Coordinates of C-alpha atoms and ligand atoms in Angstrom, one line a residue:
X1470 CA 8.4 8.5 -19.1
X1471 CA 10.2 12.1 -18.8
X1472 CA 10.7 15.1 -21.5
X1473 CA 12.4 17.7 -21.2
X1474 CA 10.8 21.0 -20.7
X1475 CA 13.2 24.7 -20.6
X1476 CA 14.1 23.5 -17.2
X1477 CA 13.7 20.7 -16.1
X1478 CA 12.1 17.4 -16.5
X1479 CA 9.1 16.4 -15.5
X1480 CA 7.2 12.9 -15.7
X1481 CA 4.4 12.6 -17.9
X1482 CA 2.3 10.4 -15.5
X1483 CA 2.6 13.3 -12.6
X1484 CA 1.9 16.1 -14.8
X1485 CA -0.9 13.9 -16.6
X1486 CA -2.4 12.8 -13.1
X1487 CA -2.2 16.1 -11.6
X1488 CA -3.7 18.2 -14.1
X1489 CA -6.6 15.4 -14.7
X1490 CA -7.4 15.2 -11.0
X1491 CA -6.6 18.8 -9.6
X1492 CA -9.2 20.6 -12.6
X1493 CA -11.9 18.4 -11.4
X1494 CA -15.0 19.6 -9.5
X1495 CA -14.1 17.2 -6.3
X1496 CA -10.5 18.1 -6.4
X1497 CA -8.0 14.8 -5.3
X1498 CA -4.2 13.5 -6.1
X1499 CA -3.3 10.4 -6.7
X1500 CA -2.1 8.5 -3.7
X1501 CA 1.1 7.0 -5.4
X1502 CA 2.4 10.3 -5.4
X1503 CA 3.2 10.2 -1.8
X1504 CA 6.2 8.3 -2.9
X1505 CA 9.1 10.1 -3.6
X1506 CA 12.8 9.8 -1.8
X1507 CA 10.9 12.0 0.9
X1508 CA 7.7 10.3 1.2
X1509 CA 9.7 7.2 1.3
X1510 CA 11.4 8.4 4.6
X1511 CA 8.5 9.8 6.1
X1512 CA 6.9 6.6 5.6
X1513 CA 9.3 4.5 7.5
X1514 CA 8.9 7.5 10.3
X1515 CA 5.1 6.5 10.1
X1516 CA 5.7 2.9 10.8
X1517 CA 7.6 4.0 13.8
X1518 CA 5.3 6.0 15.3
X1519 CA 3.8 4.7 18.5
X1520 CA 0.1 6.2 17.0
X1521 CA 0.6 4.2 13.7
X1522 CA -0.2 0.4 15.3
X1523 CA -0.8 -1.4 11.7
X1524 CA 3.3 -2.3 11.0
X1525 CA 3.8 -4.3 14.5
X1526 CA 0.6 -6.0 14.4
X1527 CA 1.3 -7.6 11.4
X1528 CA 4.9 -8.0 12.6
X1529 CA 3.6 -9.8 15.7
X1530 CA 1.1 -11.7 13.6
X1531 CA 4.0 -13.2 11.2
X1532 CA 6.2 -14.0 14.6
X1533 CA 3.0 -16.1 16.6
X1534 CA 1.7 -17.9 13.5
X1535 CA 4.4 -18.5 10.9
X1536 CA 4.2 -21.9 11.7
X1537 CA 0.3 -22.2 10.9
X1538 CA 0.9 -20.2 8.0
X1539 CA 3.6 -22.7 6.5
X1540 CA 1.3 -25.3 7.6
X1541 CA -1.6 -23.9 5.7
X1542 CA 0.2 -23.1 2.5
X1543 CA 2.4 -26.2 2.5
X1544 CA -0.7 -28.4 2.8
X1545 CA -1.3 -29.2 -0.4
X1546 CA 1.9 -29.7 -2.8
X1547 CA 5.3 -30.5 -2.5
X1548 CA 6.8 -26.8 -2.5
X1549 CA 5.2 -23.5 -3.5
X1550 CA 5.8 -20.0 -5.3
X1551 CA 5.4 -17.5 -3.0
X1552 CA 5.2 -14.0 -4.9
X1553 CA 5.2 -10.7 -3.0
X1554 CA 4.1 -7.4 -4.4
X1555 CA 5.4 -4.2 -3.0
X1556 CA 7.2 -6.1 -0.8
X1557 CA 9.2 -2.9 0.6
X1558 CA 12.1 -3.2 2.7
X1559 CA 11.0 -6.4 3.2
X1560 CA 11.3 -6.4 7.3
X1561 CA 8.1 -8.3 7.8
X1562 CA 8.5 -10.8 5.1
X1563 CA 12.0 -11.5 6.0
X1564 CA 10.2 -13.2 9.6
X1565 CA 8.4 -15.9 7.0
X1566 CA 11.2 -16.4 4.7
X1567 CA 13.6 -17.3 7.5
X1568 CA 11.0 -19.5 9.5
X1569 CA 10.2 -20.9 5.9
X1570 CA 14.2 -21.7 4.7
X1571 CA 14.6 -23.1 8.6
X1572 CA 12.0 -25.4 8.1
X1573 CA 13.6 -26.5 4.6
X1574 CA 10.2 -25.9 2.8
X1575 CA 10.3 -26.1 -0.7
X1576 CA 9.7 -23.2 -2.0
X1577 CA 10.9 -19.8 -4.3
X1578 CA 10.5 -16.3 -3.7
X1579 CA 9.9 -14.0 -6.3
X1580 CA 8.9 -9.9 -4.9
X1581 CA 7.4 -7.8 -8.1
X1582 CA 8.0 -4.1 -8.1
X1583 CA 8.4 -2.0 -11.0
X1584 CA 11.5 -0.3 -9.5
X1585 CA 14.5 -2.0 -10.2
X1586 CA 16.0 -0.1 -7.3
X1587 CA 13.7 -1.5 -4.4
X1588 CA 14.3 -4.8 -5.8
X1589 CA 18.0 -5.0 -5.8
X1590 CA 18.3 -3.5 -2.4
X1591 CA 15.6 -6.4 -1.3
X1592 CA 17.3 -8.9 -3.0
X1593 CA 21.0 -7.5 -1.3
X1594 CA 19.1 -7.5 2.0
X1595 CA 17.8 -11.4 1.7
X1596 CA 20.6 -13.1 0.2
X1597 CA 23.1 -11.3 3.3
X1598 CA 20.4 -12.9 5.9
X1599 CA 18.9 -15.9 4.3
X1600 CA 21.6 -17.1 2.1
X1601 CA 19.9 -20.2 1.4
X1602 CA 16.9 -18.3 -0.2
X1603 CA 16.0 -19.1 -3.4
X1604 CA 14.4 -15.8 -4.8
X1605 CA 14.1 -14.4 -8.0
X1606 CA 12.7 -10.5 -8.3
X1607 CA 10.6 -9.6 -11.0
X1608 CA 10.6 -6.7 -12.7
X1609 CA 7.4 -6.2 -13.9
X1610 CA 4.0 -5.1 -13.5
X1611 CA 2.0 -7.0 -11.0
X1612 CA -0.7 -8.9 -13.2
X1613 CA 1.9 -9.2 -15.9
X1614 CA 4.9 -11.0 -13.6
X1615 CA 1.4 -13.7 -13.1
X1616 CA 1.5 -13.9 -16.6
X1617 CA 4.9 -14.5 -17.0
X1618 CA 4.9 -17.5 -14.1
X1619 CA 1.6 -19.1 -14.9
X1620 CA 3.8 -20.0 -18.4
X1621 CA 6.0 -22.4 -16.5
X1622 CA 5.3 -24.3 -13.0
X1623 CA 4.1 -26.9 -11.3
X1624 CA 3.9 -26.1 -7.7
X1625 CA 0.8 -23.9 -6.4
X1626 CA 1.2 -19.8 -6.4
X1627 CA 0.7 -18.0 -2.9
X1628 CA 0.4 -14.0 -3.4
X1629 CA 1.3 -12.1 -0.6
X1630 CA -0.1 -8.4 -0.5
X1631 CA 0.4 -7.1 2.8
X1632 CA 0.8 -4.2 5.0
X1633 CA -2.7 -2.7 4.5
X1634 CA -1.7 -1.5 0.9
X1635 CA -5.0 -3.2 0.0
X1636 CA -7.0 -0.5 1.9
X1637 CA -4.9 2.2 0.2
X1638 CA -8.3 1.3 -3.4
X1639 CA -11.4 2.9 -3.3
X1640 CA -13.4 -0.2 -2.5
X1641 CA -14.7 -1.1 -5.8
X1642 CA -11.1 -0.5 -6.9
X1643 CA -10.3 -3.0 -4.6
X1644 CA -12.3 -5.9 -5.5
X1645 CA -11.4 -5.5 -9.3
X1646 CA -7.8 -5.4 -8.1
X1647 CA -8.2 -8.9 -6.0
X1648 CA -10.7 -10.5 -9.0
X1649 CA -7.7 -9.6 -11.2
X1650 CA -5.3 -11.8 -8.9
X1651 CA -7.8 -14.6 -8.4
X1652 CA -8.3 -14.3 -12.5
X1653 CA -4.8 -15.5 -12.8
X1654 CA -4.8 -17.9 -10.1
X1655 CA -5.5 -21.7 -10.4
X1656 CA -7.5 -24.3 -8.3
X1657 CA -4.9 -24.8 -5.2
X1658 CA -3.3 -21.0 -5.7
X1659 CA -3.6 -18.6 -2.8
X1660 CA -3.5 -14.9 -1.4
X1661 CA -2.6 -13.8 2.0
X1662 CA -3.3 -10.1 2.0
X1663 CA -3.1 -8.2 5.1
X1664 CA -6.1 -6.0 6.4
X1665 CA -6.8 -3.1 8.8
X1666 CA -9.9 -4.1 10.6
X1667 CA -12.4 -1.7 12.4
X1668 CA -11.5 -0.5 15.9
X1669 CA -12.0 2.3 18.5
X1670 CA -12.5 5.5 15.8
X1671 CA -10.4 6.9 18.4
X1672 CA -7.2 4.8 17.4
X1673 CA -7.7 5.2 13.9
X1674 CA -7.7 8.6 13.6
X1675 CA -4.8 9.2 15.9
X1676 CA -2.6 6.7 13.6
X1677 CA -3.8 9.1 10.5
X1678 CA -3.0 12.2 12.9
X1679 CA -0.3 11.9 15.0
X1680 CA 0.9 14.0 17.9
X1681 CA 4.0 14.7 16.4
X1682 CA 2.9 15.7 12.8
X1683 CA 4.7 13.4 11.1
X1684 CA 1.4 12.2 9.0
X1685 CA 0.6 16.0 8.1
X1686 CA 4.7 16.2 6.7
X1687 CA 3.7 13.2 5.0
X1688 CA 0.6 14.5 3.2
X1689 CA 2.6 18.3 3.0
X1690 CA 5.2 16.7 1.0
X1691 CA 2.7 16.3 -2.0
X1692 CA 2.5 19.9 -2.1
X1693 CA 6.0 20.2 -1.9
X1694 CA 6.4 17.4 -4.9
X1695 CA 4.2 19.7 -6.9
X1696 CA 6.4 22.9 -5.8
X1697 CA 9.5 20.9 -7.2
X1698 CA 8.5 19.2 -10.0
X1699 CA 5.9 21.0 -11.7
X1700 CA 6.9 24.6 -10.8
X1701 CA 4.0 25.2 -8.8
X1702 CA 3.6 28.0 -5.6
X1703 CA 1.5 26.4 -3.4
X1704 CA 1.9 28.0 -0.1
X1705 CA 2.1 25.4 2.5
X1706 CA 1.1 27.7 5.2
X1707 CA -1.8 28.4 3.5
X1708 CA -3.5 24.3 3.8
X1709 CA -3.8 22.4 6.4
X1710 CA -3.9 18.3 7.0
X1711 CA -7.5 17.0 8.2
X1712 CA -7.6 13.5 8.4
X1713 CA -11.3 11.9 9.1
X1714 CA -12.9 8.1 10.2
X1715 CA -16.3 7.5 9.3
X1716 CA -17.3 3.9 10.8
X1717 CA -20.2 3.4 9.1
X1718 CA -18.2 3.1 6.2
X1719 CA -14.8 2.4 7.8
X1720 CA -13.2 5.3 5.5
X1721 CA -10.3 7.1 6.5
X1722 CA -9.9 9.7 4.6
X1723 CA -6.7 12.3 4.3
X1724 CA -7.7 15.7 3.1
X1725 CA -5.6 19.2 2.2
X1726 CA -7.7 22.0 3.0
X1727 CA -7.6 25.4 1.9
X1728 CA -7.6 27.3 4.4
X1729 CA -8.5 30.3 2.4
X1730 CA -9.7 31.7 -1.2
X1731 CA -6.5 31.4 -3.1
X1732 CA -4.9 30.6 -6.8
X1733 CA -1.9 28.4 -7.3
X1734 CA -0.1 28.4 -10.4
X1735 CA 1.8 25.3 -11.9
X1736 CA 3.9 26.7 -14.8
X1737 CA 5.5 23.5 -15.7
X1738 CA 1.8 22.0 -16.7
X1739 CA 0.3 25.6 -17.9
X1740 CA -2.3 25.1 -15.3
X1741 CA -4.0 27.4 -12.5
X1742 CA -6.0 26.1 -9.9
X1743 CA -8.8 28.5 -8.2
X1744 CA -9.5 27.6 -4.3
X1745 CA -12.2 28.4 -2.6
X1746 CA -12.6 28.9 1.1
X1747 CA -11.9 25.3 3.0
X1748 CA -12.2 23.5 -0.5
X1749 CA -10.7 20.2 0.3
X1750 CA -8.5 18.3 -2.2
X1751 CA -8.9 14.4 -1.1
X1752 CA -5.1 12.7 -0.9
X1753 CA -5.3 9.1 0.4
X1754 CA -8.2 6.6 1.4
X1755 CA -7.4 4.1 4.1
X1756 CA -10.0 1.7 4.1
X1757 CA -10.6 -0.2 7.7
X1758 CA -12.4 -3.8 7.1
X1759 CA -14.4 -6.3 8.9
X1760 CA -15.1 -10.4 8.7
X1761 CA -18.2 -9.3 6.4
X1762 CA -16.6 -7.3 3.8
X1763 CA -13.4 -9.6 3.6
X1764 CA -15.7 -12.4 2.9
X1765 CA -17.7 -10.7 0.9
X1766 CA -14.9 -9.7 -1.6
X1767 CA -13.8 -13.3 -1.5
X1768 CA -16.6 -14.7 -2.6
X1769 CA -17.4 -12.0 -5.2
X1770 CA -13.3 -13.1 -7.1
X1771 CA -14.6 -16.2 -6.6
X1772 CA -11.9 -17.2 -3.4
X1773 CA -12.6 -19.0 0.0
X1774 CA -11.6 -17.3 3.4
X1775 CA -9.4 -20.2 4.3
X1776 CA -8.1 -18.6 7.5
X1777 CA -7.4 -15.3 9.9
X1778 CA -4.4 -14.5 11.1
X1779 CA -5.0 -12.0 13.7
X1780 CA -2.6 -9.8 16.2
X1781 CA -3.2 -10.0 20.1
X1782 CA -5.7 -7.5 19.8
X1783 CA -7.4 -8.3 16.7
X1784 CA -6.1 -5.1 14.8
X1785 CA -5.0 -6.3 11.9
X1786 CA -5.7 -9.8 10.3
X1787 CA -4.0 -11.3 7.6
X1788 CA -6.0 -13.4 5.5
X1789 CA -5.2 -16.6 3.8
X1790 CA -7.6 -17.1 0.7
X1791 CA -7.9 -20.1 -1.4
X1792 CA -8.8 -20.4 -5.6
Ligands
AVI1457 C1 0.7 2.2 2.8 N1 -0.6 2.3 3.5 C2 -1.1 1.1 4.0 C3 -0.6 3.4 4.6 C4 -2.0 3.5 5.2 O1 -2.0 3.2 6.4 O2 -3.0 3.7 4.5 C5 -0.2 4.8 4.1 C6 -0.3 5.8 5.1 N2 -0.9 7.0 4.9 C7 -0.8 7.7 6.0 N3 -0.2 7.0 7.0 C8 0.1 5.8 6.4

């Protein structure tokens, strides 16, 4: 939703989400904000970073075990839906899909996004390299598109949710997102959903901080966003990127710090902002996971841990779970 102000226009989610979570006491933004055109690109940078491990484990994962992973969710019933949300360029899925039409499974694919954008340039992308993919985007919100394809079919649902994204919650956040899948799942239904595990501190802070600052542009860029769209001055200069592990939790945690007392006006939103001294505002969580807590959050949407998919290394697993 937009409006026009004297200038410009501005979104009433960003204004709405900025103003709500920038005039709190424990300042944060919303994580979706990273997103923009520029966001988008820095993002791919990140996934080609040599620091940033998460996007070829999973890669290397999907090329040693799509055969089990057909296997596992072909079991069962004579074909499958397989839905993907925020499926993204669609480079990792693409591995499956191929294996999948090459091993004449029966089966549809249907990636969710509410941008009608991603999904037209995903569907372009498929139907050029897999042209005897059945897919079918959805344009619609997540739990919604369920809605819409629990009214019609017979085969069992498989919901992939990769990439990490799933880390990207506050952990509570989390589990209501996944009991909200498993809600609209049926006996026979699945979720493989792809999960940073807990490694050397070291490693994870180094993918959240790389040498070459493309992680701090990343987390800049909100500023930036603000700059543009809400007619704000934050001075760039003036904050700086700390990125932080804790794993007793296994939190990641991005942070903009100001690195002095300072105000920062954004016009289009009426609202001024007072800084203290190294007052942090808190941009992203990256939760890392172990066996425990993915079983754990499982059980509690009432799902089995049917299997782990892990990399070489055990980096990254991605997780079949069963209704
Ligand atoms: C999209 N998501 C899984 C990324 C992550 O690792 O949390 C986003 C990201 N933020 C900084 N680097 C990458």
């Amino acid at each position: 939703m937009t409006t026009n102000t004297t200038e410009k226009k501005i979104s009433f989610s960003v204004a709405e989400a900025v103003k709500e979570r920038l005039t709190q006491k424990e300042k944060s933004l919303p994580s979706w904000l990273f997103y923009d055109a520029e966001g988008d690109r820095l993002f791919q940078e990140i996934m080609n970073m040599p620091e940033y491990y998460l996007t070829n484990c999973e890669y290397d994962i999907f090329q040693k075990h799509k055969d089990d992973i057909l296997s596992i969710i072909s079991a069962d019933a004579a074909g499958f839906n397989l839905i993907e949300f925020g499926a993204g360029d669609g480079m990792k899925t693409e591995i499956l899909l191929k294996h999948f039409v090459k091993q004449n499974a029966t089966f549809n694919y249907k990636p969710v996004d509410i941008s009608e954008n991603v999904l037209s340039l995903l569907q372009e992308r498929m139907q050029k390299s897999i042209p005897d993919l059945d897919i079918k985007p959805i344009n619609k919100e997540y739990f919604s598109a369920l809605d819409t394809l629990n009214e019609d079919r017979k085969n069992p649902m498989v919901v992939l949710f990769m990439g990490g994204n799933i880390g990207n919650f506050e952990i509570e956040d989390a589990q209501s997102f996944v009991n909200q899948i498993a809600n609209k799942l049926r006996p026979g239904d699945r979720i493989i959903m792809g999960f940073d595990m807990k490694k050397d501190p070291e490693m994870i802070r180094s993918a959240y901080n790389d040498a070459q600052g493309i992680t701090r542009q990343f987390n800049m860029n909100l500023l930036t966003r603000l700059n543009n769209e809400l007619d704000a001055d934050f001075d760039l200069e003036q904050f700086k990127h700390y990125p932080s592990y804790d794993p007793q939790t296994g939190t990641t945690k991005s942070f903009l710090i100001s690195q002095k007392k300072q105000t920062v006006e954004l016009k289009a939103i009426d609202t001024t902002i007072h800084f203290k001294a190294w007052e942090h505002i808190h941009v992203e969580v990256s939760q890392k996971f172990d066996e425990d807590m993915i079983e754990n959050m499982a059980k509690e949407a009432g799902l089995t841990v049917e299997k782990y998919f892990y990399d070489e290394k055990k980096y990254f697993a991605d997780v079949v779970m069963r209704k």
